[in-house]
CSV table of C-alpha atoms in Angstrom, one decimal:
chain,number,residue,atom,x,y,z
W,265,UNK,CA,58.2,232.0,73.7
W,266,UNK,CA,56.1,233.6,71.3
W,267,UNK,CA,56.4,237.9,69.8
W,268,UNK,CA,53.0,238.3,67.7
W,269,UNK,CA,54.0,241.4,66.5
W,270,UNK,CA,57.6,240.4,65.2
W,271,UNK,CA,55.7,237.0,64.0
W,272,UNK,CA,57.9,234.5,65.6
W,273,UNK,CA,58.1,232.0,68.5
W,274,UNK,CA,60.7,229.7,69.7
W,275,UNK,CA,59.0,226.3,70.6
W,276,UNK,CA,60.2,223.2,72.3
W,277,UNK,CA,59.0,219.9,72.8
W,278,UNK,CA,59.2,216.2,74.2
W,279,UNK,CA,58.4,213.9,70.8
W,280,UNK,CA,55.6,211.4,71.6
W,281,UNK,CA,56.1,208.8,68.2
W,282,UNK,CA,52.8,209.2,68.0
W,283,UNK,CA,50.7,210.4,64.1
W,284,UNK,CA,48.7,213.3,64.6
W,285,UNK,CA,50.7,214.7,67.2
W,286,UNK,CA,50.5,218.7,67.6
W,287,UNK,CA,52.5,221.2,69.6
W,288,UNK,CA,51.0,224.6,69.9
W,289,UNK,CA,52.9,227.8,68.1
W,290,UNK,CA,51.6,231.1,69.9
W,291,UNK,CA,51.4,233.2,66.8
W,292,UNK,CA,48.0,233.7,67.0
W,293,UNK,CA,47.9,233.1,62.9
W,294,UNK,CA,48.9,230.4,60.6
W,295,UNK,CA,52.6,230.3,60.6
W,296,UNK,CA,54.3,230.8,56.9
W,297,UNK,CA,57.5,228.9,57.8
W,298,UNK,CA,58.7,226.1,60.2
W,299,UNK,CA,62.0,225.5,60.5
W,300,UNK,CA,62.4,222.2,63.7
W,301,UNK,CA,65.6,220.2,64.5
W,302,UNK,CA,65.8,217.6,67.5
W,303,UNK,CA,68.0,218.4,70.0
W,304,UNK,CA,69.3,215.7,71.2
W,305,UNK,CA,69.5,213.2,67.9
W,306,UNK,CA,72.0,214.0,64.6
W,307,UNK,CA,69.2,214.8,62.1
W,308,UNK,CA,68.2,217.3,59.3
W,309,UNK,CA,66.7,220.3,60.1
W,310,UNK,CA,63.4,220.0,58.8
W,311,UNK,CA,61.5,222.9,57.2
W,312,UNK,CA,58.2,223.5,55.8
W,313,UNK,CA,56.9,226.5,53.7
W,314,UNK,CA,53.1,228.2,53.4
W,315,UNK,CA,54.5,227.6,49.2
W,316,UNK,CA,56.1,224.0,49.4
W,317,UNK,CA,53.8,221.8,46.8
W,318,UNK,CA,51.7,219.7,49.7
W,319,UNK,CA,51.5,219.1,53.5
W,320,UNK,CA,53.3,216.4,52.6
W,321,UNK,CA,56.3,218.3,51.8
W,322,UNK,CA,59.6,219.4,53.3
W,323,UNK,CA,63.1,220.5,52.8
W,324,UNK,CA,66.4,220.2,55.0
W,325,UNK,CA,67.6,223.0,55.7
W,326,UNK,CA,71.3,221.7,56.0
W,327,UNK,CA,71.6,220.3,52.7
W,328,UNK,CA,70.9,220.7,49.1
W,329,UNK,CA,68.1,218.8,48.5
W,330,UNK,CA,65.4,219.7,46.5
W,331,UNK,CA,61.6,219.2,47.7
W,332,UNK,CA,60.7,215.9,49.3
W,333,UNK,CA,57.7,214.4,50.5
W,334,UNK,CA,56.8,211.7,53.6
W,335,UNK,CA,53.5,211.8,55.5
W,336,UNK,CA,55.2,211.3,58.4
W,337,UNK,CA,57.0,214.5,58.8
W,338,UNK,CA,53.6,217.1,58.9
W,339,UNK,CA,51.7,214.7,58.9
W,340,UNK,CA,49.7,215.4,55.3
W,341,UNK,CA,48.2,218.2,58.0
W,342,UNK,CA,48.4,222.0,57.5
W,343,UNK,CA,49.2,223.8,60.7
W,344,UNK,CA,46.6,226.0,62.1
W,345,UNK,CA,46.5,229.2,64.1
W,346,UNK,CA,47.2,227.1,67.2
W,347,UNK,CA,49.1,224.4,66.4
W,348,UNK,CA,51.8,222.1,63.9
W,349,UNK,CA,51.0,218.6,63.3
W,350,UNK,CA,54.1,216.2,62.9
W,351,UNK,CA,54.1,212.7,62.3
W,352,UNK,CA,56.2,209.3,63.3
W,353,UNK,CA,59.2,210.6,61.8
W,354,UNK,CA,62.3,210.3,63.4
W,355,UNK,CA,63.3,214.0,62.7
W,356,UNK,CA,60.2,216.1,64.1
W,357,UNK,CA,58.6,213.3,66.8
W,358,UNK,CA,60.4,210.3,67.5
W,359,UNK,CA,59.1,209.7,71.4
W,360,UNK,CA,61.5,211.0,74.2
W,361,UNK,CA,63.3,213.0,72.5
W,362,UNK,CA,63.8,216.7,72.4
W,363,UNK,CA,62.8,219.6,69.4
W,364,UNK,CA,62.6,223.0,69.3
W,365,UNK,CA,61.1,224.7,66.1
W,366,UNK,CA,61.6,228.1,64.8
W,367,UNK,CA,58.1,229.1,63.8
W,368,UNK,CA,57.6,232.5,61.7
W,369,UNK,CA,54.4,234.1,60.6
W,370,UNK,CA,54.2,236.8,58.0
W,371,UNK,CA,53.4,240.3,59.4
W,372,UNK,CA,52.6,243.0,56.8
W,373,UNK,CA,55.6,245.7,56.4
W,374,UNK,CA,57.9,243.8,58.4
W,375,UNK,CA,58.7,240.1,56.8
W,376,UNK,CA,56.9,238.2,53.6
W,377,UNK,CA,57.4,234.6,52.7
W,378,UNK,CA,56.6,233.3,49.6
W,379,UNK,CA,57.7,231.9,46.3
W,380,UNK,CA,58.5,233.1,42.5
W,381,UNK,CA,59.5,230.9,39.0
W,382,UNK,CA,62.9,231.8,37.9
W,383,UNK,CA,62.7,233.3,34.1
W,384,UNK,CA,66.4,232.3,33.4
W,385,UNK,CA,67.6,235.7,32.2
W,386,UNK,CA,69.9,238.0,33.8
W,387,UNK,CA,67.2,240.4,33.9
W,388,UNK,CA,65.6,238.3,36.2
W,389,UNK,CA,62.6,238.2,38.2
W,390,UNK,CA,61.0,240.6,40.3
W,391,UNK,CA,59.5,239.5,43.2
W,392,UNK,CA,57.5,241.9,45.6
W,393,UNK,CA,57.7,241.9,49.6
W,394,UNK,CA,55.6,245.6,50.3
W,395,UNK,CA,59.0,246.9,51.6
W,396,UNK,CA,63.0,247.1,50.8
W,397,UNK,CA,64.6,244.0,52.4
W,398,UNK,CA,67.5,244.1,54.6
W,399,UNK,CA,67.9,239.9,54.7
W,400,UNK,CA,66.6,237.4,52.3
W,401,UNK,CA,66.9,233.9,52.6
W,402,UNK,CA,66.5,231.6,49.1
W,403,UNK,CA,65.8,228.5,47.7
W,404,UNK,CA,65.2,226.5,44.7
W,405,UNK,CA,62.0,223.7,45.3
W,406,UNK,CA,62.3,221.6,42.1
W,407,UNK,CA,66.2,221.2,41.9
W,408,UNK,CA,68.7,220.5,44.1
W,409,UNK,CA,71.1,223.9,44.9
W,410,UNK,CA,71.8,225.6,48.0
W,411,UNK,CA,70.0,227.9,50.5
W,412,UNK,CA,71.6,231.3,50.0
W,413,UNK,CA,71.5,234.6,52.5
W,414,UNK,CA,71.8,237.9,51.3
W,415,UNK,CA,71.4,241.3,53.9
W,416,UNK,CA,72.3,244.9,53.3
W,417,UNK,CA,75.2,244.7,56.1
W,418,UNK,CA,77.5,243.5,53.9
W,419,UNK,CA,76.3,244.8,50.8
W,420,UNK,CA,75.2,248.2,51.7
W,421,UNK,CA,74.0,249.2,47.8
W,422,UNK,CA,73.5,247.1,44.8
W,423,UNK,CA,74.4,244.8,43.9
W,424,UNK,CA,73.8,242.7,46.4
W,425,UNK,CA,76.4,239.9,45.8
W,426,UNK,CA,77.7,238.6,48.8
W,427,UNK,CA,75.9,235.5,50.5
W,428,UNK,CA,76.1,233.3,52.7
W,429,UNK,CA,74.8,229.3,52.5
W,430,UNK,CA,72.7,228.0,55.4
W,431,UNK,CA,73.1,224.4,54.8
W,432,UNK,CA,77.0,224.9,54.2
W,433,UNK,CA,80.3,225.6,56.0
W,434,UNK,CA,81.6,228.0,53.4
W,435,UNK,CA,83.5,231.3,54.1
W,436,UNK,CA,81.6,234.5,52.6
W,437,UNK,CA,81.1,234.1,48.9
W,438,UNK,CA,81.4,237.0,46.6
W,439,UNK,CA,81.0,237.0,43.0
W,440,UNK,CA,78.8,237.1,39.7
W,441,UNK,CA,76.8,234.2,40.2
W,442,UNK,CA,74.5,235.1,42.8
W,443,UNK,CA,73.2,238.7,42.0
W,444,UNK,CA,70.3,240.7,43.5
W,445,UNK,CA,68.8,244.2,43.8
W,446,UNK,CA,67.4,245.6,47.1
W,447,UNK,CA,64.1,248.1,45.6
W,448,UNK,CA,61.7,249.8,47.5
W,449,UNK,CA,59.2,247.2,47.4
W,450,UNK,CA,60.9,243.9,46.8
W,451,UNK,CA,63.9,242.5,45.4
W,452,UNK,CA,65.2,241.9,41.7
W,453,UNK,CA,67.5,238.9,40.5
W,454,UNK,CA,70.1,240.3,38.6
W,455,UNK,CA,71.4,236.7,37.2
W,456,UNK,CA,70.2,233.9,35.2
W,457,UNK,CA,71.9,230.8,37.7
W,458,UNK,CA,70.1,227.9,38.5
W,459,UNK,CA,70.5,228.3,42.3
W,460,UNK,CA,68.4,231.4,42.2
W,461,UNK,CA,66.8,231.9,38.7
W,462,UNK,CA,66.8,228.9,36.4
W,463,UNK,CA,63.9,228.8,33.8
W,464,UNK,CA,60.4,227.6,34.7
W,465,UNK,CA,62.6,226.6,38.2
W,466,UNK,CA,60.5,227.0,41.3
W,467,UNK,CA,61.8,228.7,44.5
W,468,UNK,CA,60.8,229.5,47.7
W,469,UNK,CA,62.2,232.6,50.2
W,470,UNK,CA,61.7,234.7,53.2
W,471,UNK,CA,62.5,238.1,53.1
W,472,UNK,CA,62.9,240.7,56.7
W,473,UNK,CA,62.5,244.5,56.2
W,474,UNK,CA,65.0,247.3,56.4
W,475,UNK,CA,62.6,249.3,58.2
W,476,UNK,CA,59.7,247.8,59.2
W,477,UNK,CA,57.1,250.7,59.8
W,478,UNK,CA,54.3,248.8,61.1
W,479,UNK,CA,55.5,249.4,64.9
W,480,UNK,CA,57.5,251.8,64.3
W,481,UNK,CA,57.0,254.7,66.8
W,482,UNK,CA,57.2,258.1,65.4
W,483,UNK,CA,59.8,260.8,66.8
């Protein structure tokens, strides 16, 4: 099931255990994030990221883990406007068994993905989406931390300081550790923490709009 104009399908599929397999996405463009889990083996959920170093690369999204790289996850192949490669790997194609992948593409005013470096100051960096964010989703790619979720439900003003940790159990955590702003056109970091601005500290997110204009139909 694919939306174009929301830039997301839901895709499932019978693995093969075969290199150079490919499953097709429906986006109709190159999709920005991948996020695949078999259904029907305990594994790691499996992402991949338009900024992750290599097509070699991953990160699970149900633990900590910093960056890691197999060629037989994606492959060493970039997906297309049609289709994701995946490899031998037990986690995206081991043969008979069942996946389904989460498949997002970026669609302008509505939801960005990308990355920023962490400066390691409490007047953190600024990274720019085109629009004020009602849900962002972080993590750091050169350390391991956690995958944190911020939205402007629970924080409905800055700061935005409660979050929630995908690859975690945890209750609701609110405090000073995890800090953001929501602006117009993007989000600040309002901390210096190594889960979300360490210095030099790579990270990737994804980032949905609070009102995404682009479809919007006027009254």
């Amino acid at each position: 099931q694919a939306n174009t104009d929301a830039g997301f399908s839901i895709v499932t599929y019978t693995g093969n255990g075969l290199a150079g397999a490919t499953y097709g996405h429906g986006l109709g463009a190159v999709p920005a994030m991948i996020i695949t889990k078999g259904r029907d083996v305990v594994d790691n959920w499996m992402t991949r990221h338009k900024n992750y170093s290599a097509n070699t690369s991953f990160i699970e999204l149900n633990t900590t883990n910093a960056e890691g790289n197999a060629t037989d996850v994606w492959n060493n192949t970039a997906p297309t406007s049609s289709v994701i490669s995946v490899g031998t790997g037990g986690t995206v194609n081991s043969n008979t068994k069942l996946y389904v992948s989460y498949c997002f593409a970026e669609i302008e005013g509505y939801s960005k993905f990308g990355s920023y470096t962490g400066n390691g100051s409490a007047d953190g960096t600024f990274v720019y989406t085109g629009f004020r964010p009602a849900w962002v989703m972080t993590k750091v790619t050169s350390a391991t931390n956690q995958w944190q979720i911020h939205d402007n439900k629970r924080n409905t003003s800055n700061v935005v300081n409660k979050f929630l940790l995908a690859n975690a159990t945890d209750a609701e955590n609110t405090g000073t550790g995890v800090l953001l702003d929501f602006l117009s056109n993007g989000f600040k970091i309002r901390v210096s923490g190594n889960s979300i601005n360490a210095s030099s500290a790579s990270y990737i997110y994804m980032a949905f709009a609070e009102a995404p204009f682009k479809y919007a139909n006027a009254r």
